[in-house]
PDB file of C-alpha atoms in Angstrom:
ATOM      1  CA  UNK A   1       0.000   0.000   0.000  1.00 74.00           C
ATOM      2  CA  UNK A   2       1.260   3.515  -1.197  1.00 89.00           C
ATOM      3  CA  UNK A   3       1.441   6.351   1.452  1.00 95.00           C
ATOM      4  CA  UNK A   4       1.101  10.114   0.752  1.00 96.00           C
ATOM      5  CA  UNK A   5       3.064  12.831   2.395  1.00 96.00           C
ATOM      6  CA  UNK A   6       1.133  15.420   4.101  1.00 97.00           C
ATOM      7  CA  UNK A   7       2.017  18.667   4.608  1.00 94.00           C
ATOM      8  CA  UNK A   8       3.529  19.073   7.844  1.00 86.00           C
ATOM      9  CA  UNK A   9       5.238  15.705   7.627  1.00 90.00           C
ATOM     10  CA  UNK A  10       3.704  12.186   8.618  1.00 94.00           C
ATOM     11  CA  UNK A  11       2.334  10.154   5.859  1.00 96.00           C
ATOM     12  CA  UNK A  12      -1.301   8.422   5.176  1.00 97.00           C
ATOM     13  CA  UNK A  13      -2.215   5.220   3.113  1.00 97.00           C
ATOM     14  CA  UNK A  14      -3.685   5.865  -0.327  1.00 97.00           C
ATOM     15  CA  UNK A  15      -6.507   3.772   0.299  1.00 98.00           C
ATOM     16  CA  UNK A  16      -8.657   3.368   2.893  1.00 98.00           C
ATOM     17  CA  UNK A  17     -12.051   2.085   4.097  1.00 98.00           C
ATOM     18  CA  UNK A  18     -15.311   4.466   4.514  1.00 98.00           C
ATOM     19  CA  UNK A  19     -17.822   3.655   6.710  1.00 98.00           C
ATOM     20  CA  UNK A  20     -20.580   6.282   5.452  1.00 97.00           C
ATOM     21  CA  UNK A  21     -23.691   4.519   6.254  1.00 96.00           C
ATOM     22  CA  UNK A  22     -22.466   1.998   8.871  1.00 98.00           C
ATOM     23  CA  UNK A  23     -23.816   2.204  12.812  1.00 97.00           C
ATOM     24  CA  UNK A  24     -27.742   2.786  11.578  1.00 97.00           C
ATOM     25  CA  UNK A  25     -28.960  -0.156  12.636  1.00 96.00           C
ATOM     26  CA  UNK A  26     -28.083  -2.478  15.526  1.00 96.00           C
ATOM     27  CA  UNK A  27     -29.376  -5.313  13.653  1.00 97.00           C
ATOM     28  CA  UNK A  28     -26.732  -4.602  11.136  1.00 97.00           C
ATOM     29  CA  UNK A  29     -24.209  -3.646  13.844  1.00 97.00           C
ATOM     30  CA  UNK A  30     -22.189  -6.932  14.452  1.00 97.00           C
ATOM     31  CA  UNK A  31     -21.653  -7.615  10.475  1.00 97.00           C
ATOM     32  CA  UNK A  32     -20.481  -4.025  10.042  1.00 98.00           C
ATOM     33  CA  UNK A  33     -17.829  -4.865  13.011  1.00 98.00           C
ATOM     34  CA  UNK A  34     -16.909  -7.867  11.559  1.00 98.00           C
ATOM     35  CA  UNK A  35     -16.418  -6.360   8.060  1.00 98.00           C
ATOM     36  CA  UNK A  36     -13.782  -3.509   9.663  1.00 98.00           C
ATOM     37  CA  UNK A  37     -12.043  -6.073  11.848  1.00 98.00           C
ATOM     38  CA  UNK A  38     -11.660  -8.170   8.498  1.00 98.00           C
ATOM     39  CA  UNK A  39     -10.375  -4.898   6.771  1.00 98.00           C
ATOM     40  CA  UNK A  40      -7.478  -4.480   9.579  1.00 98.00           C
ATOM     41  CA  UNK A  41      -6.755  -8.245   9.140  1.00 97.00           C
ATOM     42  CA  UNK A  42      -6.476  -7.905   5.051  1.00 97.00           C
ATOM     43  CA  UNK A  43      -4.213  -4.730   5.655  1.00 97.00           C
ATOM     44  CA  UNK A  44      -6.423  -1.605   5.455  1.00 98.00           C
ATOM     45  CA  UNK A  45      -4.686   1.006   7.660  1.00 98.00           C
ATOM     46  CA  UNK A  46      -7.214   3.999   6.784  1.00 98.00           C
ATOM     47  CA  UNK A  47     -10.363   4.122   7.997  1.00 98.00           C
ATOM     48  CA  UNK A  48     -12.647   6.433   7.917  1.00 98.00           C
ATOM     49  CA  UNK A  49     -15.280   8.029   9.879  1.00 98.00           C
ATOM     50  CA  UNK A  50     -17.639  10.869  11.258  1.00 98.00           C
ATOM     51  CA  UNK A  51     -19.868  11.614  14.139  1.00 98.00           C
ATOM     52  CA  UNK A  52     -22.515  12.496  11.413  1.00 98.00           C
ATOM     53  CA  UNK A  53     -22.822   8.546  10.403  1.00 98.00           C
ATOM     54  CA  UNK A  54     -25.547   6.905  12.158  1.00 98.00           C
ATOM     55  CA  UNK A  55     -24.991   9.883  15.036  1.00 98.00           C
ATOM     56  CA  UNK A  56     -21.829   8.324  16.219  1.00 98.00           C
ATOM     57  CA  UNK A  57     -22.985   4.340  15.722  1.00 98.00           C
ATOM     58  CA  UNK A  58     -20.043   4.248  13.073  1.00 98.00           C
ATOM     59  CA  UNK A  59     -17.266   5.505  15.557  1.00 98.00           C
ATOM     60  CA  UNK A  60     -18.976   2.999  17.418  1.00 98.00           C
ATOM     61  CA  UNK A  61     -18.738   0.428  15.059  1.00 98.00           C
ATOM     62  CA  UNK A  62     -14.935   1.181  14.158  1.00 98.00           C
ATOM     63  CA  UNK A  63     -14.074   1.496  17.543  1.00 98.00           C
ATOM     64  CA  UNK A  64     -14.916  -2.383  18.822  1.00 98.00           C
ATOM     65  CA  UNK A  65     -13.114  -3.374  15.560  1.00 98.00           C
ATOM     66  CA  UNK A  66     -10.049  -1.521  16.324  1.00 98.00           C
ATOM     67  CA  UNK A  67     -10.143  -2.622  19.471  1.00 98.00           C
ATOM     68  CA  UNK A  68     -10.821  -6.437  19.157  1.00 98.00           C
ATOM     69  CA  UNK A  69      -7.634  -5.919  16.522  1.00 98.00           C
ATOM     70  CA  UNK A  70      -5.364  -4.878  19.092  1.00 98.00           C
ATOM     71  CA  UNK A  71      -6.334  -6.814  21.746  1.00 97.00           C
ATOM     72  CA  UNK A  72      -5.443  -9.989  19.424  1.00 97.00           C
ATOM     73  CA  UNK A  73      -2.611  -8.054  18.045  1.00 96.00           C
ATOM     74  CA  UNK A  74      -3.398  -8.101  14.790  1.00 95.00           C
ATOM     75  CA  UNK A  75      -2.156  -4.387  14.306  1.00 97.00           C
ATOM     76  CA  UNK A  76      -0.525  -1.827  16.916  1.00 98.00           C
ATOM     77  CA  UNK A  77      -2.218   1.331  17.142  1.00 98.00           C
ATOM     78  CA  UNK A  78       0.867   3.556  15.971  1.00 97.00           C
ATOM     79  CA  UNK A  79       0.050   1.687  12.677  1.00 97.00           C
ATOM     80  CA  UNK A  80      -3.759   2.964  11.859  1.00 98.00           C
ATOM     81  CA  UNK A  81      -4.692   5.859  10.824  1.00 98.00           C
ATOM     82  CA  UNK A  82      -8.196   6.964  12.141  1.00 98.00           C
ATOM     83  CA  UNK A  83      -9.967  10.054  10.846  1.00 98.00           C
ATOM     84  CA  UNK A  84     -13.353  11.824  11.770  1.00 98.00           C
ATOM     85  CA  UNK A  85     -15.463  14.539  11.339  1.00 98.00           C
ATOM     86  CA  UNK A  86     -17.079  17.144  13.476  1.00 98.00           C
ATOM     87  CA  UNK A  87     -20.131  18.165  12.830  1.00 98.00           C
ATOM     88  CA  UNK A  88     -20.435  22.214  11.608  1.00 98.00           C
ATOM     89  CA  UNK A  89     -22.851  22.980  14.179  1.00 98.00           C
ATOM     90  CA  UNK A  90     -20.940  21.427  16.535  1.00 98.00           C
ATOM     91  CA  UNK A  91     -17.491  22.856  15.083  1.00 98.00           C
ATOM     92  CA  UNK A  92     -17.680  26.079  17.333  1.00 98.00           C
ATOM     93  CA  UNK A  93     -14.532  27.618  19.786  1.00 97.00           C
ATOM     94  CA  UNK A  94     -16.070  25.406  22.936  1.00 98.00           C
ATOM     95  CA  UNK A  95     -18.290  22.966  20.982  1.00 98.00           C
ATOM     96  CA  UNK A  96     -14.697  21.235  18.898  1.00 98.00           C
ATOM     97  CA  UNK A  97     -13.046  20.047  21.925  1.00 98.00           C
ATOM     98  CA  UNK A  98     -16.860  18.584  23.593  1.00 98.00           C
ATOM     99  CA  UNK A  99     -17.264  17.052  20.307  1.00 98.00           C
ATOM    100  CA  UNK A 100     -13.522  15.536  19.983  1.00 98.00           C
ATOM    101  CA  UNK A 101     -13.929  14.181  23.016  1.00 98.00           C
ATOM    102  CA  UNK A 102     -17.071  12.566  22.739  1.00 98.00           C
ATOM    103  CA  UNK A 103     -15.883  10.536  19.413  1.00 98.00           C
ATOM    104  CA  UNK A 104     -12.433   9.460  20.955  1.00 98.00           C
ATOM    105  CA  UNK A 105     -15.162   8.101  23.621  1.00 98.00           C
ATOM    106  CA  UNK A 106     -17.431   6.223  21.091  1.00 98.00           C
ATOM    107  CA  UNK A 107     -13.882   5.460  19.261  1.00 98.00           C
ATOM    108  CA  UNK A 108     -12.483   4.457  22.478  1.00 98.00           C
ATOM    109  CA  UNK A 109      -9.082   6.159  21.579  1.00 98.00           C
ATOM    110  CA  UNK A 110      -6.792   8.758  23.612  1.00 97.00           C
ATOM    111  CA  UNK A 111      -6.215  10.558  19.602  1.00 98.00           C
ATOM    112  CA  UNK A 112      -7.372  11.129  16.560  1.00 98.00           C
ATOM    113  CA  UNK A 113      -5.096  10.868  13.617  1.00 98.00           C
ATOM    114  CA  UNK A 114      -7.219  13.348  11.590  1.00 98.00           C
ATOM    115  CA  UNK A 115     -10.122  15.619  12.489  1.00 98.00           C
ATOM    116  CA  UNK A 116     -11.791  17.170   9.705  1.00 98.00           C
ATOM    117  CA  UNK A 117     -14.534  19.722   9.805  1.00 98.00           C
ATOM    118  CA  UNK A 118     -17.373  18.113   7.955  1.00 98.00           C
ATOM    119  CA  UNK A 119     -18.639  21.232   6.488  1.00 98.00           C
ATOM    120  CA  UNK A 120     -18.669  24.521   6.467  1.00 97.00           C
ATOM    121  CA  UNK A 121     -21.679  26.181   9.006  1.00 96.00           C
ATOM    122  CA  UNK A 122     -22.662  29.019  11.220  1.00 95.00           C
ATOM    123  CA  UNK A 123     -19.594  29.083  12.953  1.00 98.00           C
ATOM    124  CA  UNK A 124     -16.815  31.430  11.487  1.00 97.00           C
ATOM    125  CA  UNK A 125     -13.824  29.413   9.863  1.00 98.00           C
ATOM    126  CA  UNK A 126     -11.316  31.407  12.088  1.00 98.00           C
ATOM    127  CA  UNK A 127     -12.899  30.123  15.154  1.00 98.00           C
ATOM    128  CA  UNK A 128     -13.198  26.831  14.199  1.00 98.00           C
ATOM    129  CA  UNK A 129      -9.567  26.408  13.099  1.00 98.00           C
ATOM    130  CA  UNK A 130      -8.055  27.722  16.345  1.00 98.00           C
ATOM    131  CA  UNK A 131     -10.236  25.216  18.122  1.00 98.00           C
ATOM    132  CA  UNK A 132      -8.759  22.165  15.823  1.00 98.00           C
ATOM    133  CA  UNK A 133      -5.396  23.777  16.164  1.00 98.00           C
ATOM    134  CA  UNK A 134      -6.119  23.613  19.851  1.00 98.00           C
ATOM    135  CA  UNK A 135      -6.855  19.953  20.015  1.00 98.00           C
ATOM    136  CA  UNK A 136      -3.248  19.150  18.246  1.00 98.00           C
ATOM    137  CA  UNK A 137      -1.497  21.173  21.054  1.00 97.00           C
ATOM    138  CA  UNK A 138      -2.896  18.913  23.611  1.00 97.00           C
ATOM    139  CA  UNK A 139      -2.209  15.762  21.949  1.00 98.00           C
ATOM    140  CA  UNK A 140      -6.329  14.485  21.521  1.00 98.00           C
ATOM    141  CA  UNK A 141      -5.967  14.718  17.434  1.00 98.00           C
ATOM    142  CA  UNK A 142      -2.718  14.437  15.529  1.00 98.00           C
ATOM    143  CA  UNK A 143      -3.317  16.956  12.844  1.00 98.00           C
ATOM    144  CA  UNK A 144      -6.463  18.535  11.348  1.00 98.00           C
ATOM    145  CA  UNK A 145      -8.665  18.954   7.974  1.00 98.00           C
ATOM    146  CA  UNK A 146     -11.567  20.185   6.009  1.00 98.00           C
ATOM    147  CA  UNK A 147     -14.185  18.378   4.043  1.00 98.00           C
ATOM    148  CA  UNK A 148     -16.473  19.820   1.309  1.00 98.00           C
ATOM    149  CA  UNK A 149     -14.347  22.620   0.259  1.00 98.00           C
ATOM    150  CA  UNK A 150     -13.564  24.639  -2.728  1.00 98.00           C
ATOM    151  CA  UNK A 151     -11.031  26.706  -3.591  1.00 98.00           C
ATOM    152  CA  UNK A 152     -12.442  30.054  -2.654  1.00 97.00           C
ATOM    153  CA  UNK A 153     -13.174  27.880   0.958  1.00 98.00           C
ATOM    154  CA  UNK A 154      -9.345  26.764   0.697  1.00 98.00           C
ATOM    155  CA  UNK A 155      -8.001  30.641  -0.488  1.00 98.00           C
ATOM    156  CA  UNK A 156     -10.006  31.770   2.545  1.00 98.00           C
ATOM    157  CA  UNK A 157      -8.809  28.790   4.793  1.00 98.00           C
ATOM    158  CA  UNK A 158      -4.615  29.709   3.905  1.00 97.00           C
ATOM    159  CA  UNK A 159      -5.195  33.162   4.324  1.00 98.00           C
ATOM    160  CA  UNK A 160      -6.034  32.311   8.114  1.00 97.00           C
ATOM    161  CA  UNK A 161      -3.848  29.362   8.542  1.00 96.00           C
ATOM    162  CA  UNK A 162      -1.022  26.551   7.034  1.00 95.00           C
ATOM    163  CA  UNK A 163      -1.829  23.859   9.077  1.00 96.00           C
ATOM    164  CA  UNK A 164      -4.482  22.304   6.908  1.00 98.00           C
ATOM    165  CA  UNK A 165      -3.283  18.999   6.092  1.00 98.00           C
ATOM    166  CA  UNK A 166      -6.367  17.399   4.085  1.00 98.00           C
ATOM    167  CA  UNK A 167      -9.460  17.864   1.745  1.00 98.00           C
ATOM    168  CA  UNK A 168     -11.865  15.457   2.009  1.00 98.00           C
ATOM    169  CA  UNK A 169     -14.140  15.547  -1.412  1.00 98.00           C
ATOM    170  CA  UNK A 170     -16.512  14.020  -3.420  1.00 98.00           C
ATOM    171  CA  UNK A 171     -14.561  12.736  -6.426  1.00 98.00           C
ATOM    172  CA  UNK A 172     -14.799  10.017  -9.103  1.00 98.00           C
ATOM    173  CA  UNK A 173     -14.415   9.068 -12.649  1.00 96.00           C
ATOM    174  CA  UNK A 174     -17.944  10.680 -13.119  1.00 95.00           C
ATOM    175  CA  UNK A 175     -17.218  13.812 -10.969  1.00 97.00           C
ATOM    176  CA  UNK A 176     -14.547  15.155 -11.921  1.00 97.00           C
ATOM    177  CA  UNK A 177     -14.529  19.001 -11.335  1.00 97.00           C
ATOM    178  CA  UNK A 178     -12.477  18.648  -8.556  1.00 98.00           C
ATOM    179  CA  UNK A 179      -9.818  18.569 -11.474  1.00 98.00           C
ATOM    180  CA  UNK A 180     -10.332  21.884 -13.041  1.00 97.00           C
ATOM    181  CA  UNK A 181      -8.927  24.000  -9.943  1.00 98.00           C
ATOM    182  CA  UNK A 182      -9.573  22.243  -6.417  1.00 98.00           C
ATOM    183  CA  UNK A 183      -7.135  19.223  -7.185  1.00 98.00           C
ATOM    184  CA  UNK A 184      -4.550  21.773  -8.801  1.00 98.00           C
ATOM    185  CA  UNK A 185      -4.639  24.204  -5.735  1.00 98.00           C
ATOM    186  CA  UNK A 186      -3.877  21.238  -3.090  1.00 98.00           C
ATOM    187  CA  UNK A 187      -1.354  19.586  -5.454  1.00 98.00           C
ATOM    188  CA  UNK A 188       0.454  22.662  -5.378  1.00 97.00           C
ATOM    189  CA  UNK A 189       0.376  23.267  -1.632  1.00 97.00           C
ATOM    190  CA  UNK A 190       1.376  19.261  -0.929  1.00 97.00           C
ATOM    191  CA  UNK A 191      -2.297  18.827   0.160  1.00 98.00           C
ATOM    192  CA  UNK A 192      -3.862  15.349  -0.210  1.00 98.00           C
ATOM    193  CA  UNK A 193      -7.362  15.288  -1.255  1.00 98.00           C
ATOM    194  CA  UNK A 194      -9.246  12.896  -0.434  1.00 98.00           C
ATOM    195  CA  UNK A 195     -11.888  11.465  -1.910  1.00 98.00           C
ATOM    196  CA  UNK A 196     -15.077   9.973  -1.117  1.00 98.00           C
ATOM    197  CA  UNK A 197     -17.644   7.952  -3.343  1.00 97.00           C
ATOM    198  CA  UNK A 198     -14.721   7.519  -5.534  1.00 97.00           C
ATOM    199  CA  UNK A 199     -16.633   4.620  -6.944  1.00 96.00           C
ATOM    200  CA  UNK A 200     -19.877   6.495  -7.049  1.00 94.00           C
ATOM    201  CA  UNK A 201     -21.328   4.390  -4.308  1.00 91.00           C
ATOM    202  CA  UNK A 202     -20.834   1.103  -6.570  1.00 89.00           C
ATOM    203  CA  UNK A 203     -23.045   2.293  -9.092  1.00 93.00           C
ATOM    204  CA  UNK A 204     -19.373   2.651 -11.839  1.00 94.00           C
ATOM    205  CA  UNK A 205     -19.870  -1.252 -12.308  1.00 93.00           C
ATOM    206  CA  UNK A 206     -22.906  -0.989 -13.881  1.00 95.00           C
ATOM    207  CA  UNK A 207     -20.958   1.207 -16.702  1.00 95.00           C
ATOM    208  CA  UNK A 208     -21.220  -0.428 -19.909  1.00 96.00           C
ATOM    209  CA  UNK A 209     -17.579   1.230 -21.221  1.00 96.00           C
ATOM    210  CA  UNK A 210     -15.215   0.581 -17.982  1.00 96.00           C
ATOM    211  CA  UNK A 211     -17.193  -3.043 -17.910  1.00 97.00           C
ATOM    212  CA  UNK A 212     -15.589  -3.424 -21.574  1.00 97.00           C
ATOM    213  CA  UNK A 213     -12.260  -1.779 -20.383  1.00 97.00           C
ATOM    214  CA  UNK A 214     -12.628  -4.361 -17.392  1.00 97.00           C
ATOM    215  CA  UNK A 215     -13.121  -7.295 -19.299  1.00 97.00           C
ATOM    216  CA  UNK A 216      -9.923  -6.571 -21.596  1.00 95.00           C
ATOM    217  CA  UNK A 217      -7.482  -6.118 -17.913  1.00 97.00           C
ATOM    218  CA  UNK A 218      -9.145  -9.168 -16.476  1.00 97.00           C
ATOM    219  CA  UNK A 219     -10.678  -7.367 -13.663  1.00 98.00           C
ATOM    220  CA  UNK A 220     -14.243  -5.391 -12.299  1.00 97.00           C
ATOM    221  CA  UNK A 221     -15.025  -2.636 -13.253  1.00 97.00           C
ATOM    222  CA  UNK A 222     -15.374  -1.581  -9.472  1.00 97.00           C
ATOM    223  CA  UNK A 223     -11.954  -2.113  -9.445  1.00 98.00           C
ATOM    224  CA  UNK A 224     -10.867  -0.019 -12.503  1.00 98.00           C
ATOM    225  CA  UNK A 225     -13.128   2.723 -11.519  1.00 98.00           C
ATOM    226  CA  UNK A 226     -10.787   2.946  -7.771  1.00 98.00           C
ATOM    227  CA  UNK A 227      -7.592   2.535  -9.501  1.00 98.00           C
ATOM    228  CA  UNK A 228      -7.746   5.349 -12.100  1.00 98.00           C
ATOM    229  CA  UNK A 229      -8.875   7.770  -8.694  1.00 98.00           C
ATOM    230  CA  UNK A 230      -5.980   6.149  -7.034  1.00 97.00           C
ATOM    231  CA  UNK A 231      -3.726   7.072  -9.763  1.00 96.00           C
ATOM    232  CA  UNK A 232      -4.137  10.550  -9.727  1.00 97.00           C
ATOM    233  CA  UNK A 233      -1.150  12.219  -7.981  1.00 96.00           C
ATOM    234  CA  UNK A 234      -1.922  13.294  -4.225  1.00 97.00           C
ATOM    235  CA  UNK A 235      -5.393  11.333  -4.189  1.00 98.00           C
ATOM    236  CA  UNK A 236      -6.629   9.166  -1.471  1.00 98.00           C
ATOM    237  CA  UNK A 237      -9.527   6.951  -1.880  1.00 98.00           C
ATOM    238  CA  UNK A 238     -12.017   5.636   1.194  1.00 98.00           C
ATOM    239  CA  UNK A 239     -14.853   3.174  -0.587  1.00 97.00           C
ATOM    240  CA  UNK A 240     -17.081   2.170   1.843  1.00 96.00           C
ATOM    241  CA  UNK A 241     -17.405  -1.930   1.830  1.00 95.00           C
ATOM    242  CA  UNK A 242     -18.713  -4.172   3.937  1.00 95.00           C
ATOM    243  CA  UNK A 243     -18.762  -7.682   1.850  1.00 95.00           C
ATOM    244  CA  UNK A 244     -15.062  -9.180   2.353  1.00 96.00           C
ATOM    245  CA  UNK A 245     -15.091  -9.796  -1.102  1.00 96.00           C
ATOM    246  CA  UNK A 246     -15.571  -6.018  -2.163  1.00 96.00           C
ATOM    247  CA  UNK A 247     -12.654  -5.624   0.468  1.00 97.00           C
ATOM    248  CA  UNK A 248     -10.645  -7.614  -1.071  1.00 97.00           C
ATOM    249  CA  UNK A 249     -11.638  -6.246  -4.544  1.00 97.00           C
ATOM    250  CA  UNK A 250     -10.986  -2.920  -3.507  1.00 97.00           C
ATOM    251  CA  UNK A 251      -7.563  -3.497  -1.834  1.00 97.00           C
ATOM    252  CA  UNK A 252      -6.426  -5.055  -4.769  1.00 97.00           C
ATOM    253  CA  UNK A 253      -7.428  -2.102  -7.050  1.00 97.00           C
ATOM    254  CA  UNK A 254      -4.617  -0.484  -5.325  1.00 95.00           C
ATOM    255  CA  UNK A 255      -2.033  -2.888  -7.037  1.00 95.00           C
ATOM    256  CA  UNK A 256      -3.482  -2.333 -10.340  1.00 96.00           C
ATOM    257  CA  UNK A 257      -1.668  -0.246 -13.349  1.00 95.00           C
ATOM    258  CA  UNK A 258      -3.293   1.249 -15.671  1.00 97.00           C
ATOM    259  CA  UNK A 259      -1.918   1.999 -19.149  1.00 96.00           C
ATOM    260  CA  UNK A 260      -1.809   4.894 -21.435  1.00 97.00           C
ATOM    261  CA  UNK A 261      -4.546   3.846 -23.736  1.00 96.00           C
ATOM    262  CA  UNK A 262      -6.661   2.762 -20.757  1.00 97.00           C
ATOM    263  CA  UNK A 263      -6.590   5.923 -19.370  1.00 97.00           C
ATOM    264  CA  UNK A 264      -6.782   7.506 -22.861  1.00 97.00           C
ATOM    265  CA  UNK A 265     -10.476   5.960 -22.994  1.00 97.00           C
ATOM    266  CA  UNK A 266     -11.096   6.395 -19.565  1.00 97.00           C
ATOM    267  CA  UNK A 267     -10.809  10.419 -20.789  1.00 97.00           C
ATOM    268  CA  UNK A 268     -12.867   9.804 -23.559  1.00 97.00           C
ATOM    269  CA  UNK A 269     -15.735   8.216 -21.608  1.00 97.00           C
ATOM    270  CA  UNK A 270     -15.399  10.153 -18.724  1.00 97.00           C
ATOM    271  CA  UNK A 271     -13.953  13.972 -19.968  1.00 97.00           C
ATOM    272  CA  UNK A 272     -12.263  15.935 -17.837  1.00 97.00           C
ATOM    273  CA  UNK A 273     -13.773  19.201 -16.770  1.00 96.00           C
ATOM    274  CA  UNK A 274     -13.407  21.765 -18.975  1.00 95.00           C
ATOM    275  CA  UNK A 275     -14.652  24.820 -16.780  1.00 96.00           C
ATOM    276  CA  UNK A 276     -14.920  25.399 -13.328  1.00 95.00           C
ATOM    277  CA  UNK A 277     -18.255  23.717 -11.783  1.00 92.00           C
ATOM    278  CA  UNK A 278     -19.713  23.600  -7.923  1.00 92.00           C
ATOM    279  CA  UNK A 279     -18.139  21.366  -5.654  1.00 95.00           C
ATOM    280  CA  UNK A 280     -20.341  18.327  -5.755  1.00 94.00           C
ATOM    281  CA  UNK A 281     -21.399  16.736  -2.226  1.00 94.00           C
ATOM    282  CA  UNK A 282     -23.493  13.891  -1.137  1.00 90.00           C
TER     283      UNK A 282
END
């Protein structure tokens, strides 16, 4: 697995596993622990989160994995990399540290790796980053992020601040406008971007062109749809999955090249943006 350098130093695996959707229902609870206690076993390092999904079931859920993986020392906890996401109402000067501490609860961690602010909201950015900033100092998150921003958000978030390590977006083979000026701003400033539905919530394998492309590499076209995101320089990917065999489908994505004239039709299927567009979000 490929790591990316973040800004201020440390690194982050290129792939990881979402969990958008997970801690809803308690009937579904025990199969979505199994499914990220499988991911830690297969190698997944990444895994992502929010207090947003299923109102903190899916810290929940991540957090029983994580720690039925190190209790059987499958993986030491200086290896993962654990992010979430405060909620914007939440994401004010005294509400950030109440709602940090209530997901390293439901995560059952002493830090986060990355904290991202889910959106922007009523609170003013300034505020909001000196309370994330605040959190680093005293150790309960490792470094901090954004999610759902453009580039006026970004242009607005440096003029206030470097420490930014992150962008979490929506981005795929069929959303691409983070491409016209988003991707190229963050590439620029070392920024990773991260992006979520990269596969378009599974609905890429139904596409009749990367199912031909798929067919000719020997592979899904799941799995061609996550390596082309994964290919694009300073790109991380977090599919949700909960079958072991999309798992393992979408780890090994991450192993998989694709060629010039692959990604030559992948361009001609799925065109590049050529203006600016709004930042998409789901």
């Amino acid at each position: 697995m490929k790591d990316l350098d973040l800004p201020a130093g440390g690194r982050m695996p290129a792939l990881g596993l979402g969990t958008w959707k997970m801690g809803e229902s308690a009937a579904r609870r025990s199969t979505e622990i199994a499914a990220v206690r499988a991911a830690i076993e297969m190698g997944y390092r990444l895994i992502d989160t929010a207090e947003m999904y299923g109102e903190g079931g899916a810290e929940e859920v991540v957090g029983q994995a994580v720690a039925d993986a190190l209790r059987a020392g499958d993986v030491r906890r200086e290896e993962l990399f654990i992010v979430s996401k405060v909620y914007p109402h939440n994401a004010s000067r005294d509400g950030t540290p109440k709602a940090c501490a209530r997901s390293l609860a439901r995560l059952g961690l002493d830090h986060i790796d990355l904290y991202l602010l889910h959106w922007r909201g009523e609170h003013p950015l300034a505020e909001t980053c000196d309370a994330l900033q605040a959190l680093t100092v005293d150790g309960r998150i490792r470094r901090w992020g954004v999610s759902n921003f453009d580039v006026d958000d970004m242009d607005e978030l440096a003029a206030l601040t470097s420490d930014c390590a992150v962008n979490q977006v929506y981005y795929s083979m069929a959303e691409r406008g983070p491409e016209f000026s988003l991707l190229p701003w963050q590439r620029e400033r070392g920024m990773p971007l991260m992006a979520y539905s990269p596969i378009d919530q599974g609905a890429l394998a139904a596409d009749a062109g990367l199912q031909e492309i798929a067919h000719w590499l020997g592979v899904s076209a799941v799995q061609v749809a996550l390596a082309w995101v994964l290919a694009q320089p300073g790109v991380t990917a977090i599919p949700k999955a909960v079958r072991e065999a999309h798992l393992h489908e979408n780890l090994a994505a991450a192993e998989l090249l694709l060629g010039p004239d692959v990604l030559a039709e992948i361009d001609r299927l799925h065109p590049p943006p050529r203006q600016k567009r709004p930042l998409a979000m789901i």
